[in-house]
Amino acid sequence: MEPVDEPREECGVFGAWAPGEEVAKLAYYGLYAIQHRGQEAAGIAVSDGSSVVVYKDIGLVSQVFDESTLSSLRGHIAVGHCRYSTTGGNSWENAQPTFRTTTTGTSIALGHNGNLVNTSELAKRAANEGIKGLSGASTDSDVMTSLLAARPDLSIEAAAMELLPTLRGAFSLVFMDEHTLYAARDAQGVRPLVLGRLERGWVIASETAALDIVGASFVREVEPGELIAIDADGLRSQRWAVPEPKGCVFEYVYLARPDTTISGRGVHATRVEIGRRLAREHPVEADLVIPTPESGTPAAIGYAEESGIPYGQGLVKNAYVGRTFIQPSQTIRQLGIRLKLNPLRDVIRGKRLVVVDDSIVRGNTQRALVRMLRESGALEVHVRISSPPVKWPCFYGIDFASRAELVAGGLDVDGVRASIGADSLGYVSLDQLIAATEQPKSRLCAACFDGNYPIELPSADLIGKHVLEGVSRKVDAEGALERLDQAAGAEDAVRRP
Ligand code: SF4
């Protein structure tokens, strides 16, 4: 896989409880709306009240499902998931929803957005208790599902109330058995999760944009530390932890769709406001403000508004190229950034440019971008970034890079400027970013910028994306993972295309 040079989204989750509706199609459209959150694998589980069926595969939502597959997924409850791998590699086994049956025959399908930080501890506990996992799977979500299914003496709801307080990290969950749709969110509410109402049912989704696409009205957010259950008796809510909100500030910067609302604040409006504040903090004399499309666009609009410098489009994005699963040939690979962005030379030539982007991870993209703009005739290139320097890795569900790979991890602002070859470089300050979100600082996670991790992290060798793939030597040495073998019958209801 190519090195990551932009924040990679985590996952998107969707759930529906809607008798009389084609729930698989609701889930399909819901996942389509949040496809940006995960483009490696997709899956939908449905229940008709007597059995749960899961269909999942590697690929985009549109590649995994077709009309006939969706028509065969009949029922009134659905759980959907689109995945970018934040724990475990990209394989069919790691695609979600995950699936287990209990010894009493109840089925569980689960979709997870976020990343746990005590996966090793949970895997060890599962192994010690003789709880089996799915062969080939190496995700925190899979371990969670195994533990949930391991209490046949309890209802799924009661088992969840017991399990949830033992999970540490970020988790926005949708899960289901034959009769009930569940949703739960970690006590910090790091990743978003919202509840919507249909005329004949309920919807749960990662972002409000997924409610809009299925015609559901926004009801409220799933609260941090809450478990919701929806079945024929209606909606029940239980608290399993005292909420300590620490929503991810990066959702506002880059991750969420611009037409999504988080904690009552529109993401697009936030990004435009960040751009205005960026212009006040880092003014420059220039002829034209251009965005790095698409994610830099709202902040560039705000920068232009505030500075009075005209806004224009100087780069055209090859919108679907990042979503192809065909490896580029060597000739195409050598094009580098031109594979993604094409300059509008007539617009750029002879201009002093302000280029607005959302973040700098390794700096390779911006370096290539600055060079491309100069080659296209730009007189000056001033880079403005609508987030502070990313200095720390995220352990709560975003795949940036390791600290050593983050360009701002080892260089000051002028060092990064020199490294990318810009005439000047300005990042918005954390205080101004937070002010633009209109959320109190105390309710946000900003660990990738300031290193203050709101959920305690275990030691370095018990954490990370490949923690269940042999990287975590401590756990492997004790043989815990070997015992996470295939659960009998676990794949029976999971359809492999
Ligand atoms: S570390 Fe950064 S990306 Fe990760 S949850 Fe916190 S703010 Fe979001």
PDB file of C-alpha atoms and ligand atoms in Angstrom, residues 190-191 248-250 394 396 398 400 445-448, ligand 1:
ATOM      1  CA  VAL A 190     -14.909  10.675  20.141  1.00  0.00           C
ATOM      2  CA  ARG A 191     -16.568   9.605  16.883  1.00  0.00           C
ATOM      3  CA  CYS A 248     -12.716  14.631  17.608  1.00  0.00           C
ATOM      4  CA  VAL A 249     -11.878  18.150  16.426  1.00  0.00           C
ATOM      5  CA  PHE A 250     -10.513  16.706  13.192  1.00  0.00           C
ATOM      6  CA  CYS A 394      -4.190   9.297  16.534  1.00  0.00           C
ATOM      7  CA  TYR A 396      -8.833   6.713  18.274  1.00  0.00           C
ATOM      8  CA  ILE A 398      -7.678   7.985  12.283  1.00  0.00           C
ATOM      9  CA  PHE A 400      -2.215   9.527   9.990  1.00  0.00           C
ATOM     10  CA  CYS A 445     -10.071  15.886  21.599  1.00  0.00           C
ATOM     11  CA  ALA A 446      -7.141  17.641  19.918  1.00  0.00           C
ATOM     12  CA  ALA A 447      -4.455  15.087  20.768  1.00  0.00           C
ATOM     13  CA  CYS A 448      -2.933  14.942  17.280  1.00  0.00           C
TER      14      CYS A 448
HETATM   15  S1  SF4 B   1      -6.141  12.520  18.015  1.00  0.00           S
HETATM   16 FE1  SF4 B   1      -6.836  13.988  16.443  1.00  0.00          FE
HETATM   17  S2  SF4 B   1      -7.812  12.732  14.850  1.00  0.00           S
HETATM   18 FE2  SF4 B   1      -7.612  11.464  16.698  1.00  0.00          FE
HETATM   19  S3  SF4 B   1      -9.572  11.681  17.777  1.00  0.00           S
HETATM   20 FE3  SF4 B   1      -8.192  13.228  18.645  1.00  0.00          FE
HETATM   21  S4  SF4 B   1      -8.528  15.074  17.392  1.00  0.00           S
HETATM   22 FE4  SF4 B   1      -9.405  13.348  16.289  1.00  0.00          FE
END
